Every structure is written in structure tokens, then in C-alpha cells.
mmCIF file with all atom_site columns, C-alpha atoms in Angstrom:
data_model
loop_
_atom_site.group_PDB
_atom_site.id
_atom_site.type_symbol
_atom_site.label_atom_id
_atom_site.label_alt_id
_atom_site.label_comp_id
_atom_site.label_asym_id
_atom_site.label_entity_id
_atom_site.label_seq_id
_atom_site.pdbx_PDB_ins_code
_atom_site.Cartn_x
_atom_site.Cartn_y
_atom_site.Cartn_z
_atom_site.occupancy
_atom_site.B_iso_or_equiv
_atom_site.pdbx_formal_charge
_atom_site.auth_seq_id
_atom_site.auth_comp_id
_atom_site.auth_asym_id
_atom_site.auth_atom_id
_atom_site.pdbx_PDB_model_num
ATOM 1   C CA . MET A 1 1   ? 76.471 17.680  -66.714 1.00 42.00 ? 1   MET A CA 1
ATOM 2   C CA . ALA A 1 2   ? 80.100 18.771  -67.061 1.00 42.00 ? 2   ALA A CA 1
ATOM 3   C CA . LEU A 1 3   ? 79.867 20.694  -63.790 1.00 38.00 ? 3   LEU A CA 1
ATOM 4   C CA . LEU A 1 4   ? 78.395 17.646  -62.097 1.00 39.00 ? 4   LEU A CA 1
ATOM 5   C CA . TYR A 1 5   ? 81.254 15.460  -63.302 1.00 37.00 ? 5   TYR A CA 1
ATOM 6   C CA . LYS A 1 6   ? 83.848 18.028  -62.179 1.00 37.00 ? 6   LYS A CA 1
ATOM 7   C CA . ALA A 1 7   ? 82.245 18.299  -58.750 1.00 36.00 ? 7   ALA A CA 1
ATOM 8   C CA . LEU A 1 8   ? 82.154 14.538  -58.339 1.00 38.00 ? 8   LEU A CA 1
ATOM 9   C CA . LEU A 1 9   ? 85.725 14.220  -59.520 1.00 36.00 ? 9   LEU A CA 1
ATOM 10  C CA . LEU A 1 10  ? 86.898 16.953  -57.129 1.00 34.00 ? 10  LEU A CA 1
ATOM 11  C CA . SER A 1 11  ? 85.183 15.223  -54.218 1.00 37.00 ? 11  SER A CA 1
ATOM 12  C CA . TYR A 1 12  ? 86.813 11.989  -55.256 1.00 37.00 ? 12  TYR A CA 1
ATOM 13  C CA . LEU A 1 13  ? 90.301 13.496  -55.518 1.00 37.00 ? 13  LEU A CA 1
ATOM 14  C CA . MET A 1 14  ? 89.928 15.005  -52.060 1.00 34.00 ? 14  MET A CA 1
ATOM 15  C CA . ALA A 1 15  ? 89.227 11.550  -50.654 1.00 42.00 ? 15  ALA A CA 1
ATOM 16  C CA . SER A 1 16  ? 91.812 8.876   -49.981 1.00 40.00 ? 16  SER A CA 1
ATOM 17  C CA . PHE A 1 17  ? 93.040 6.945   -52.991 1.00 38.00 ? 17  PHE A CA 1
ATOM 18  C CA . SER A 1 18  ? 93.682 3.830   -50.915 1.00 40.00 ? 18  SER A CA 1
ATOM 19  C CA . ILE A 1 19  ? 90.126 2.525   -51.303 1.00 40.00 ? 19  ILE A CA 1
ATOM 20  C CA . GLY A 1 20  ? 91.200 -1.063  -51.802 1.00 43.00 ? 20  GLY A CA 1
ATOM 21  C CA . GLN A 1 21  ? 89.286 -4.101  -52.945 1.00 47.00 ? 21  GLN A CA 1
ATOM 22  C CA . SER A 1 22  ? 85.866 -2.617  -52.110 1.00 82.00 ? 22  SER A CA 1
ATOM 23  C CA . SER A 1 23  ? 86.074 -0.337  -55.157 1.00 92.00 ? 23  SER A CA 1
ATOM 24  C CA . ILE A 1 24  ? 84.566 -1.074  -58.565 1.00 95.00 ? 24  ILE A CA 1
ATOM 25  C CA . ALA A 1 25  ? 85.323 0.864   -61.743 1.00 97.00 ? 25  ALA A CA 1
ATOM 26  C CA . ILE A 1 26  ? 82.999 0.534   -64.740 1.00 97.00 ? 26  ILE A CA 1
ATOM 27  C CA . VAL A 1 27  ? 85.081 1.622   -67.702 1.00 97.00 ? 27  VAL A CA 1
ATOM 28  C CA . GLY A 1 28  ? 84.437 2.479   -71.347 1.00 96.00 ? 28  GLY A CA 1
ATOM 29  C CA . GLY A 1 29  ? 80.646 2.559   -71.499 1.00 96.00 ? 29  GLY A CA 1
ATOM 30  C CA . THR A 1 30  ? 78.369 5.351   -72.688 1.00 97.00 ? 30  THR A CA 1
ATOM 31  C CA . LEU A 1 31  ? 76.862 6.933   -69.581 1.00 96.00 ? 31  LEU A CA 1
ATOM 32  C CA . ILE A 1 32  ? 73.263 8.200   -69.548 1.00 95.00 ? 32  ILE A CA 1
ATOM 33  C CA . ASP A 1 33  ? 72.821 9.746   -66.109 1.00 90.00 ? 33  ASP A CA 1
ATOM 34  C CA . GLY A 1 34  ? 69.089 10.457  -66.290 1.00 88.00 ? 34  GLY A CA 1
ATOM 35  C CA . THR A 1 35  ? 69.342 14.244  -65.967 1.00 89.00 ? 35  THR A CA 1
ATOM 36  C CA . GLY A 1 36  ? 68.625 14.895  -69.649 1.00 90.00 ? 36  GLY A CA 1
ATOM 37  C CA . GLY A 1 37  ? 72.187 15.838  -70.472 1.00 89.00 ? 37  GLY A CA 1
ATOM 38  C CA . THR A 1 38  ? 74.302 14.604  -73.363 1.00 94.00 ? 38  THR A CA 1
ATOM 39  C CA . PRO A 1 39  ? 75.423 10.970  -72.983 1.00 96.00 ? 39  PRO A CA 1
ATOM 40  C CA . LEU A 1 40  ? 79.038 10.699  -71.866 1.00 95.00 ? 40  LEU A CA 1
ATOM 41  C CA . GLU A 1 41  ? 81.058 8.382   -74.064 1.00 95.00 ? 41  GLU A CA 1
ATOM 42  C CA . ASN A 1 42  ? 84.112 6.428   -72.918 1.00 95.00 ? 42  ASN A CA 1
ATOM 43  C CA . SER A 1 43  ? 83.128 6.989   -69.301 1.00 96.00 ? 43  SER A CA 1
ATOM 44  C CA . VAL A 1 44  ? 84.437 5.830   -65.948 1.00 97.00 ? 44  VAL A CA 1
ATOM 45  C CA . VAL A 1 45  ? 82.151 5.255   -62.974 1.00 96.00 ? 45  VAL A CA 1
ATOM 46  C CA . VAL A 1 46  ? 83.858 4.484   -59.664 1.00 96.00 ? 46  VAL A CA 1
ATOM 47  C CA . ILE A 1 47  ? 81.795 2.826   -56.943 1.00 95.00 ? 47  ILE A CA 1
ATOM 48  C CA . GLN A 1 48  ? 82.763 2.307   -53.328 1.00 92.00 ? 48  GLN A CA 1
ATOM 49  C CA . GLY A 1 49  ? 80.417 0.160   -51.292 1.00 88.00 ? 49  GLY A CA 1
ATOM 50  C CA . THR A 1 50  ? 76.944 1.304   -52.319 1.00 83.00 ? 50  THR A CA 1
ATOM 51  C CA . LYS A 1 51  ? 77.932 4.818   -53.436 1.00 91.00 ? 51  LYS A CA 1
ATOM 52  C CA . ILE A 1 52  ? 79.154 6.292   -56.722 1.00 93.00 ? 52  ILE A CA 1
ATOM 53  C CA . ILE A 1 53  ? 82.163 8.389   -55.709 1.00 94.00 ? 53  ILE A CA 1
ATOM 54  C CA . ALA A 1 54  ? 83.510 9.492   -59.102 1.00 94.00 ? 54  ALA A CA 1
ATOM 55  C CA . VAL A 1 55  ? 82.197 9.966   -62.627 1.00 94.00 ? 55  VAL A CA 1
ATOM 56  C CA . GLY A 1 56  ? 84.003 11.250  -65.692 1.00 94.00 ? 56  GLY A CA 1
ATOM 57  C CA . THR A 1 57  ? 85.842 10.286  -68.854 1.00 93.00 ? 57  THR A CA 1
ATOM 58  C CA . LYS A 1 58  ? 88.735 7.858   -68.982 1.00 90.00 ? 58  LYS A CA 1
ATOM 59  C CA . GLU A 1 59  ? 91.110 10.740  -69.713 1.00 91.00 ? 59  GLU A CA 1
ATOM 60  C CA . ILE A 1 60  ? 90.470 12.595  -66.446 1.00 92.00 ? 60  ILE A CA 1
ATOM 61  C CA . THR A 1 61  ? 89.094 10.022  -63.998 1.00 94.00 ? 61  THR A CA 1
ATOM 62  C CA . PRO A 1 62  ? 91.692 7.905   -62.183 1.00 92.00 ? 62  PRO A CA 1
ATOM 63  C CA . ILE A 1 63  ? 90.886 4.316   -61.266 1.00 93.00 ? 63  ILE A CA 1
ATOM 64  C CA . PRO A 1 64  ? 91.826 3.474   -57.651 1.00 91.00 ? 64  PRO A CA 1
ATOM 65  C CA . ASP A 1 65  ? 94.552 0.912   -57.089 1.00 90.00 ? 65  ASP A CA 1
ATOM 66  C CA . GLY A 1 66  ? 93.102 -2.536  -56.503 1.00 91.00 ? 66  GLY A CA 1
ATOM 67  C CA . ALA A 1 67  ? 89.682 -1.664  -57.884 1.00 93.00 ? 67  ALA A CA 1
ATOM 68  C CA . GLN A 1 68  ? 87.708 -4.346  -59.695 1.00 95.00 ? 68  GLN A CA 1
ATOM 69  C CA . VAL A 1 69  ? 87.441 -3.161  -63.309 1.00 96.00 ? 69  VAL A CA 1
ATOM 70  C CA . ILE A 1 70  ? 84.346 -3.957  -65.346 1.00 96.00 ? 70  ILE A CA 1
ATOM 71  C CA . VAL A 1 71  ? 84.863 -3.290  -69.065 1.00 96.00 ? 71  VAL A CA 1
ATOM 72  C CA . ALA A 1 72  ? 81.690 -1.750  -70.519 1.00 96.00 ? 72  ALA A CA 1
ATOM 73  C CA . THR A 1 73  ? 82.933 -0.878  -74.010 1.00 95.00 ? 73  THR A CA 1
ATOM 74  C CA . GLY A 1 74  ? 80.022 -0.911  -76.441 1.00 95.00 ? 74  GLY A CA 1
ATOM 75  C CA . LYS A 1 75  ? 77.481 -0.892  -73.617 1.00 95.00 ? 75  LYS A CA 1
ATOM 76  C CA . TYR A 1 76  ? 75.349 1.735   -71.901 1.00 93.00 ? 76  TYR A CA 1
ATOM 77  C CA . ILE A 1 77  ? 75.358 2.689   -68.233 1.00 94.00 ? 77  ILE A CA 1
ATOM 78  C CA . MET A 1 78  ? 72.173 4.223   -66.892 1.00 92.00 ? 78  MET A CA 1
ATOM 79  C CA . PRO A 1 79  ? 70.071 4.484   -63.724 1.00 91.00 ? 79  PRO A CA 1
ATOM 80  C CA . GLY A 1 80  ? 67.861 1.540   -62.887 1.00 92.00 ? 80  GLY A CA 1
ATOM 81  C CA . LEU A 1 81  ? 64.446 1.596   -64.537 1.00 94.00 ? 81  LEU A CA 1
ATOM 82  C CA . ILE A 1 82  ? 61.221 1.903   -62.530 1.00 95.00 ? 82  ILE A CA 1
ATOM 83  C CA . ASP A 1 83  ? 58.137 -0.103  -63.465 1.00 94.00 ? 83  ASP A CA 1
ATOM 84  C CA . CYS A 1 84  ? 55.066 1.452   -61.828 1.00 93.00 ? 84  CYS A CA 1
ATOM 85  C CA . HIS A 1 85  ? 52.682 -1.492  -62.328 1.00 92.00 ? 85  HIS A CA 1
ATOM 86  C CA . VAL A 1 86  ? 53.729 -5.127  -62.172 1.00 91.00 ? 86  VAL A CA 1
ATOM 87  C CA . HIS A 1 87  ? 52.219 -8.390  -60.912 1.00 87.00 ? 87  HIS A CA 1
ATOM 88  C CA . TYR A 1 88  ? 54.398 -10.928 -59.141 1.00 81.00 ? 88  TYR A CA 1
ATOM 89  C CA . GLU A 1 89  ? 53.583 -14.579 -59.733 1.00 82.00 ? 89  GLU A CA 1
ATOM 90  C CA . GLN A 1 90  ? 56.870 -16.443 -59.349 1.00 85.00 ? 90  GLN A CA 1
ATOM 91  C CA . PRO A 1 91  ? 60.507 -15.700 -58.436 1.00 85.00 ? 91  PRO A CA 1
ATOM 92  C CA . ARG A 1 92  ? 61.498 -15.966 -62.101 1.00 89.00 ? 92  ARG A CA 1
ATOM 93  C CA . ASP A 1 93  ? 59.461 -12.825 -62.809 1.00 90.00 ? 93  ASP A CA 1
ATOM 94  C CA . LEU A 1 94  ? 61.678 -10.789 -60.501 1.00 88.00 ? 94  LEU A CA 1
ATOM 95  C CA . VAL A 1 95  ? 64.885 -12.222 -61.963 1.00 90.00 ? 95  VAL A CA 1
ATOM 96  C CA . GLN A 1 96  ? 63.688 -11.312 -65.461 1.00 93.00 ? 96  GLN A CA 1
ATOM 97  C CA . MET A 1 97  ? 62.829 -7.750  -64.450 1.00 93.00 ? 97  MET A CA 1
ATOM 98  C CA . LEU A 1 98  ? 66.309 -7.273  -63.058 1.00 91.00 ? 98  LEU A CA 1
ATOM 99  C CA . ALA A 1 99  ? 67.792 -8.648  -66.298 1.00 91.00 ? 99  ALA A CA 1
ATOM 100 C CA . TRP A 1 100 ? 65.837 -5.966  -68.176 1.00 92.00 ? 100 TRP A CA 1
ATOM 101 C CA . GLY A 1 101 ? 67.398 -3.258  -66.002 1.00 92.00 ? 101 GLY A CA 1
ATOM 102 C CA . VAL A 1 102 ? 64.327 -2.720  -63.809 1.00 95.00 ? 102 VAL A CA 1
ATOM 103 C CA . THR A 1 103 ? 65.553 -2.110  -60.257 1.00 94.00 ? 103 THR A CA 1
ATOM 104 C CA . SER A 1 104 ? 62.379 -0.768  -58.603 1.00 94.00 ? 104 SER A CA 1
ATOM 105 C CA . VAL A 1 105 ? 58.786 -1.918  -59.065 1.00 94.00 ? 105 VAL A CA 1
ATOM 106 C CA . ASN A 1 106 ? 55.380 -0.892  -57.785 1.00 93.00 ? 106 ASN A CA 1
ATOM 107 C CA . CYS A 1 107 ? 53.884 -4.351  -57.327 1.00 90.00 ? 107 CYS A CA 1
ATOM 108 C CA . MET A 1 108 ? 50.213 -5.305  -57.083 1.00 89.00 ? 108 MET A CA 1
ATOM 109 C CA . PHE A 1 109 ? 49.390 -7.968  -54.491 1.00 85.00 ? 109 PHE A CA 1
ATOM 110 C CA . GLU A 1 110 ? 46.188 -9.698  -53.430 1.00 84.00 ? 110 GLU A CA 1
ATOM 111 C CA . SER A 1 111 ? 47.393 -10.039 -49.852 1.00 87.00 ? 111 SER A CA 1
ATOM 112 C CA . THR A 1 112 ? 48.581 -7.135  -47.734 1.00 88.00 ? 112 THR A CA 1
ATOM 113 C CA . ASP A 1 113 ? 50.661 -9.518  -45.627 1.00 89.00 ? 113 ASP A CA 1
ATOM 114 C CA . GLN A 1 114 ? 52.420 -10.921 -48.701 1.00 87.00 ? 114 GLN A CA 1
ATOM 115 C CA . ALA A 1 115 ? 52.938 -7.399  -50.008 1.00 88.00 ? 115 ALA A CA 1
ATOM 116 C CA . LEU A 1 116 ? 54.611 -6.261  -46.819 1.00 91.00 ? 116 LEU A CA 1
ATOM 117 C CA . GLU A 1 117 ? 56.768 -9.398  -46.629 1.00 90.00 ? 117 GLU A CA 1
ATOM 118 C CA . MET A 1 118 ? 58.043 -8.968  -50.203 1.00 89.00 ? 118 MET A CA 1
ATOM 119 C CA . GLU A 1 119 ? 58.725 -5.279  -49.589 1.00 91.00 ? 119 GLU A CA 1
ATOM 120 C CA . ARG A 1 120 ? 60.720 -6.183  -46.489 1.00 92.00 ? 120 ARG A CA 1
ATOM 121 C CA . ARG A 1 121 ? 62.660 -8.984  -48.188 1.00 90.00 ? 121 ARG A CA 1
ATOM 122 C CA . THR A 1 122 ? 63.795 -6.788  -51.089 1.00 90.00 ? 122 THR A CA 1
ATOM 123 C CA . ALA A 1 123 ? 64.496 -3.590  -49.143 1.00 90.00 ? 123 ALA A CA 1
ATOM 124 C CA . ASN A 1 124 ? 68.214 -4.271  -48.600 1.00 85.00 ? 124 ASN A CA 1
ATOM 125 C CA . ASP A 1 125 ? 69.137 -5.904  -51.931 1.00 75.00 ? 125 ASP A CA 1
ATOM 126 C CA . THR A 1 126 ? 69.623 -9.249  -50.217 1.00 79.00 ? 126 THR A CA 1
ATOM 127 C CA . ILE A 1 127 ? 67.906 -11.277 -52.971 1.00 83.00 ? 127 ILE A CA 1
ATOM 128 C CA . HIS A 1 128 ? 68.188 -11.240 -56.757 1.00 87.00 ? 128 HIS A CA 1
ATOM 129 C CA . SER A 1 129 ? 65.213 -8.964  -57.311 1.00 90.00 ? 129 SER A CA 1
ATOM 130 C CA . PRO A 1 130 ? 64.207 -5.371  -57.939 1.00 93.00 ? 130 PRO A CA 1
ATOM 131 C CA . GLN A 1 131 ? 63.236 -3.471  -54.827 1.00 94.00 ? 131 GLN A CA 1
ATOM 132 C CA . ILE A 1 132 ? 59.497 -3.971  -54.386 1.00 93.00 ? 132 ILE A CA 1
ATOM 133 C CA . TYR A 1 133 ? 57.091 -1.266  -53.268 1.00 93.00 ? 133 TYR A CA 1
ATOM 134 C CA . ALA A 1 134 ? 53.793 -2.820  -52.263 1.00 90.00 ? 134 ALA A CA 1
ATOM 135 C CA . THR A 1 135 ? 50.314 -1.752  -53.333 1.00 91.00 ? 135 THR A CA 1
ATOM 136 C CA . ALA A 1 136 ? 47.198 -2.804  -51.456 1.00 88.00 ? 136 ALA A CA 1
ATOM 137 C CA . PRO A 1 137 ? 44.776 -5.260  -53.100 1.00 87.00 ? 137 PRO A CA 1
ATOM 138 C CA . ILE A 1 138 ? 42.532 -3.578  -55.632 1.00 90.00 ? 138 ILE A CA 1
ATOM 139 C CA . PHE A 1 139 ? 39.490 -1.695  -54.378 1.00 94.00 ? 139 PHE A CA 1
ATOM 140 C CA . THR A 1 140 ? 36.426 -2.460  -56.460 1.00 93.00 ? 140 THR A CA 1
ATOM 141 C CA . CYS A 1 141 ? 32.696 -3.004  -55.892 1.00 93.00 ? 141 CYS A CA 1
ATOM 142 C CA . GLU A 1 142 ? 30.273 -5.887  -55.666 1.00 91.00 ? 142 GLU A CA 1
ATOM 143 C CA . GLY A 1 143 ? 29.761 -7.090  -59.215 1.00 91.00 ? 143 GLY A CA 1
ATOM 144 C CA . GLY A 1 144 ? 32.704 -5.064  -60.492 1.00 91.00 ? 144 GLY A CA 1
ATOM 145 C CA . TRP A 1 145 ? 36.036 -5.987  -61.975 1.00 87.00 ? 145 TRP A CA 1
ATOM 146 C CA . TRP A 1 146 ? 38.131 -8.277  -59.765 1.00 84.00 ? 146 TRP A CA 1
ATOM 147 C CA . HIS A 1 147 ? 35.156 -9.418  -57.773 1.00 81.00 ? 147 HIS A CA 1
ATOM 148 C CA . GLY A 1 148 ? 33.589 -12.838 -57.927 1.00 71.00 ? 148 GLY A CA 1
ATOM 149 C CA . GLU A 1 149 ? 34.338 -16.501 -57.693 1.00 62.00 ? 149 GLU A CA 1
ATOM 150 C CA . GLY A 1 150 ? 37.961 -17.425 -58.142 1.00 65.00 ? 150 GLY A CA 1
ATOM 151 C CA . PHE A 1 151 ? 39.445 -14.050 -57.216 1.00 66.00 ? 151 PHE A CA 1
ATOM 152 C CA . PRO A 1 152 ? 41.382 -14.007 -53.929 1.00 66.00 ? 152 PRO A CA 1
ATOM 153 C CA . ILE A 1 153 ? 40.098 -11.782 -51.148 1.00 72.00 ? 153 ILE A CA 1
ATOM 154 C CA . ASP A 1 154 ? 42.204 -10.198 -48.410 1.00 81.00 ? 154 ASP A CA 1
ATOM 155 C CA . SER A 1 155 ? 40.062 -10.472 -45.295 1.00 82.00 ? 155 SER A CA 1
ATOM 156 C CA . THR A 1 156 ? 42.060 -7.819  -43.426 1.00 88.00 ? 156 THR A CA 1
ATOM 157 C CA . ILE A 1 157 ? 40.628 -4.909  -45.429 1.00 90.00 ? 157 ILE A CA 1
ATOM 158 C CA . ASN A 1 158 ? 37.293 -4.078  -47.034 1.00 92.00 ? 158 ASN A CA 1
ATOM 159 C CA . ARG A 1 159 ? 37.938 -4.205  -50.764 1.00 92.00 ? 159 ARG A CA 1
ATOM 160 C CA . PHE A 1 160 ? 34.302 -3.456  -51.608 1.00 93.00 ? 160 PHE A CA 1
ATOM 161 C CA . PRO A 1 161 ? 33.429 -0.207  -49.798 1.00 96.00 ? 161 PRO A CA 1
ATOM 162 C CA . GLU A 1 162 ? 29.860 0.892   -50.452 1.00 96.00 ? 162 GLU A CA 1
ATOM 163 C CA . THR A 1 163 ? 29.996 4.365   -48.892 1.00 98.00 ? 163 THR A CA 1
ATOM 164 C CA . PRO A 1 164 ? 32.577 7.165   -48.709 1.00 98.00 ? 164 PRO A CA 1
ATOM 165 C CA . ASP A 1 165 ? 33.006 6.524   -44.972 1.00 98.00 ? 165 ASP A CA 1
ATOM 166 C CA . GLU A 1 166 ? 33.752 2.841   -45.612 1.00 98.00 ? 166 GLU A CA 1
ATOM 167 C CA . ALA A 1 167 ? 36.211 3.845   -48.334 1.00 98.00 ? 167 ALA A CA 1
ATOM 168 C CA . ARG A 1 168 ? 38.105 6.222   -46.076 1.00 98.00 ? 168 ARG A CA 1
ATOM 169 C CA . GLU A 1 169 ? 38.240 3.657   -43.279 1.00 97.00 ? 169 GLU A CA 1
ATOM 170 C CA . ALA A 1 170 ? 39.591 1.013   -45.673 1.00 96.00 ? 170 ALA A CA 1
ATOM 171 C CA . VAL A 1 171 ? 42.409 3.306   -46.772 1.00 97.00 ? 171 VAL A CA 1
ATOM 172 C CA . ARG A 1 172 ? 43.234 4.113   -43.154 1.00 96.00 ? 172 ARG A CA 1
ATOM 173 C CA . LYS A 1 173 ? 43.543 0.380   -42.431 1.00 95.00 ? 173 LYS A CA 1
ATOM 174 C CA . VAL A 1 174 ? 45.894 -0.025  -45.412 1.00 94.00 ? 174 VAL A CA 1
ATOM 175 C CA . LYS A 1 175 ? 48.093 2.767   -44.065 1.00 94.00 ? 175 LYS A CA 1
ATOM 176 C CA . ALA A 1 176 ? 48.016 1.323   -40.549 1.00 95.00 ? 176 ALA A CA 1
ATOM 177 C CA . LYS A 1 177 ? 49.410 -1.942  -41.930 1.00 92.00 ? 177 LYS A CA 1
ATOM 178 C CA . GLY A 1 178 ? 52.330 -0.021  -43.444 1.00 92.00 ? 178 GLY A CA 1
ATOM 179 C CA . ILE A 1 179 ? 51.329 0.105   -47.128 1.00 92.00 ? 179 ILE A CA 1
ATOM 180 C CA . LYS A 1 180 ? 51.626 3.482   -48.842 1.00 92.00 ? 180 LYS A CA 1
ATOM 181 C CA . ARG A 1 181 ? 49.880 2.828   -52.169 1.00 93.00 ? 181 ARG A CA 1
ATOM 182 C CA . ILE A 1 182 ? 46.392 1.787   -53.223 1.00 94.00 ? 182 ILE A CA 1
ATOM 183 C CA . LYS A 1 183 ? 44.811 0.625   -56.466 1.00 94.00 ? 183 LYS A CA 1
ATOM 184 C CA . LEU A 1 184 ? 41.182 0.931   -57.480 1.00 94.00 ? 184 LEU A CA 1
ATOM 185 C CA . MET A 1 185 ? 38.971 -0.041  -60.407 1.00 94.00 ? 185 MET A CA 1
ATOM 186 C CA . TYR A 1 186 ? 36.637 2.661   -61.711 1.00 95.00 ? 186 TYR A CA 1
ATOM 187 C CA . ASP A 1 187 ? 35.479 1.107   -64.972 1.00 94.00 ? 187 ASP A CA 1
ATOM 188 C CA . ASP A 1 188 ? 32.577 -1.013  -66.221 1.00 93.00 ? 188 ASP A CA 1
ATOM 189 C CA . MET A 1 189 ? 34.914 -2.658  -68.770 1.00 92.00 ? 189 MET A CA 1
ATOM 190 C CA . GLY A 1 190 ? 32.447 -2.026  -71.586 1.00 90.00 ? 190 GLY A CA 1
ATOM 191 C CA . TRP A 1 191 ? 35.324 -1.298  -73.951 1.00 92.00 ? 191 TRP A CA 1
ATOM 192 C CA . CYS A 1 192 ? 36.427 -4.941  -73.849 1.00 91.00 ? 192 CYS A CA 1
ATOM 193 C CA . ARG A 1 193 ? 33.311 -6.933  -72.883 1.00 87.00 ? 193 ARG A CA 1
ATOM 194 C CA . ASP A 1 194 ? 30.892 -6.349  -75.767 1.00 85.00 ? 194 ASP A CA 1
ATOM 195 C CA . PRO A 1 195 ? 28.645 -8.198  -76.475 1.00 89.00 ? 195 PRO A CA 1
ATOM 196 C CA . LEU A 1 196 ? 28.754 -9.325  -72.816 1.00 90.00 ? 196 LEU A CA 1
ATOM 197 C CA . SER A 1 197 ? 26.976 -7.195  -70.253 1.00 92.00 ? 197 SER A CA 1
ATOM 198 C CA . ARG A 1 198 ? 28.966 -4.463  -68.587 1.00 93.00 ? 198 ARG A CA 1
ATOM 199 C CA . LEU A 1 199 ? 30.220 -4.838  -65.056 1.00 93.00 ? 199 LEU A CA 1
ATOM 200 C CA . VAL A 1 200 ? 29.015 -2.809  -62.119 1.00 94.00 ? 200 VAL A CA 1
ATOM 201 C CA . LYS A 1 201 ? 30.947 0.447   -61.816 1.00 95.00 ? 201 LYS A CA 1
ATOM 202 C CA . MET A 1 202 ? 32.161 1.830   -58.499 1.00 96.00 ? 202 MET A CA 1
ATOM 203 C CA . LYS A 1 203 ? 30.140 4.789   -57.226 1.00 97.00 ? 203 LYS A CA 1
ATOM 204 C CA . LYS A 1 204 ? 31.814 8.066   -58.055 1.00 97.00 ? 204 LYS A CA 1
ATOM 205 C CA . GLU A 1 205 ? 31.619 9.323   -54.476 1.00 98.00 ? 205 GLU A CA 1
ATOM 206 C CA . VAL A 1 206 ? 33.298 6.137   -53.242 1.00 98.00 ? 206 VAL A CA 1
ATOM 207 C CA . MET A 1 207 ? 36.061 6.504   -55.826 1.00 97.00 ? 207 MET A CA 1
ATOM 208 C CA . LYS A 1 208 ? 36.654 10.121  -54.765 1.00 98.00 ? 208 LYS A CA 1
ATOM 209 C CA . ALA A 1 209 ? 36.761 9.151   -51.086 1.00 98.00 ? 209 ALA A CA 1
ATOM 210 C CA . LEU A 1 210 ? 39.398 6.472   -51.769 1.00 98.00 ? 210 LEU A CA 1
ATOM 211 C CA . VAL A 1 211 ? 41.561 8.895   -53.730 1.00 97.00 ? 211 VAL A CA 1
ATOM 212 C CA . ASN A 1 212 ? 41.163 11.799  -51.308 1.00 98.00 ? 212 ASN A CA 1
ATOM 213 C CA . GLN A 1 213 ? 41.966 9.668   -48.272 1.00 97.00 ? 213 GLN A CA 1
ATOM 214 C CA . ALA A 1 214 ? 45.016 8.225   -50.055 1.00 96.00 ? 214 ALA A CA 1
ATOM 215 C CA . GLU A 1 215 ? 46.235 11.743  -50.790 1.00 95.00 ? 215 GLU A CA 1
ATOM 216 C CA . LYS A 1 216 ? 45.963 12.586  -47.096 1.00 93.00 ? 216 LYS A CA 1
#
């Protein structure tokens, strides 16, 4: 970590010091950089535009003239958290995630069009939201989990493939629409339904075809 800080500081010192009002310096916090190294206490993080240009301790890291200073004494500075499985229901959900420090989410949608629109809207940090990465509506089977009256159905893809060929074609359609992730249900839910009857479970060969095509 020390070598990283020195390299960043050297790059910073080689650059112009007249950065101006576009610079931000976060000062005094304990920095956890996500590499597994020892947390850096009493740190300085200098940001220009959308890039971190200098990292170090207050003793060795100069703050550019005119920089906006954010005092972080008693606080922690760390990379944004990633939540790999969330469901979006209302804008407040996204605001809350950001307040928790979650800056990227893998979000489950019931509409591929909505998924793509939310991914596009959050791609450039133009709204108060984590960046959303869309997942296609869940693949399941007739009589399985997330099938039946009341559950929304995306008519643009076949969410209930019955054969491996249908499964592979469904994944290809998801990719053609621009979505890079899928979700599937391979469970009869017996662990939570007793004494109710178990749900129909997706055929193993269909599950394998979905996964293998997604890997490709």
C-alpha cells in the first residue's frame, strides 16, 4: 500500500498544482482502499473531476490551492459497495442504497425494457442512484416459482423454456437486447412450503442449457 501511495503522490507532484476549483480534498478520514492493506489513518484523498489523483497522509500529501476541502475526521473512506442482488420498486430504494454506501447494484427486473432504461439512466451518474446493472426477468418453468397469476410476464422473451434449445434461444434473445446477466429458479421451494405441495422444478437439462449459453 505504501508503494501505491508513493506512486500516486509522485504522479500528482509531476502534474500541475494549479488545478483550481474542480479539485476536492477529503481530509482526515481513515482510508480503506479495498486492496487488503492496513487502513491509512489521517489520510488525504485528492480528486480532480472524476479521478483520484493523489492519496497519502496529511503530512506528505499537499492540498491544491482552491480545492474544496471535505473534513472526514472520525469517518471512514472506502470504495463503493456492490450489491449483487437487489429489487427496485421505487426511487426511494435507490436513494437509500446510496446512503448505505452502495454505488453499484445488480438489479432484478420483470421487464427487459425497464431494465435497459434504468441501466442507461444511471450509467453516467446523472441521477441520485447507484449505477444499475440489469438482469433479465427470472427464468422458471410452468408451475414453478415466479409463475402464475399475479406475476408480471415479459412478452419479449420466453421465461418458461421447456427444452434446452428453447433455453439457449431465450438467452440469445436476452443478449441481443443488450442485457448481460440472467437469473433462473432451480428449486421446488420445499424448504419453505411445507405442508403445502412443492412447486414444479425446472428440468435439469434446461437449467444447464441456460447456464451454458449464458457463459458463452
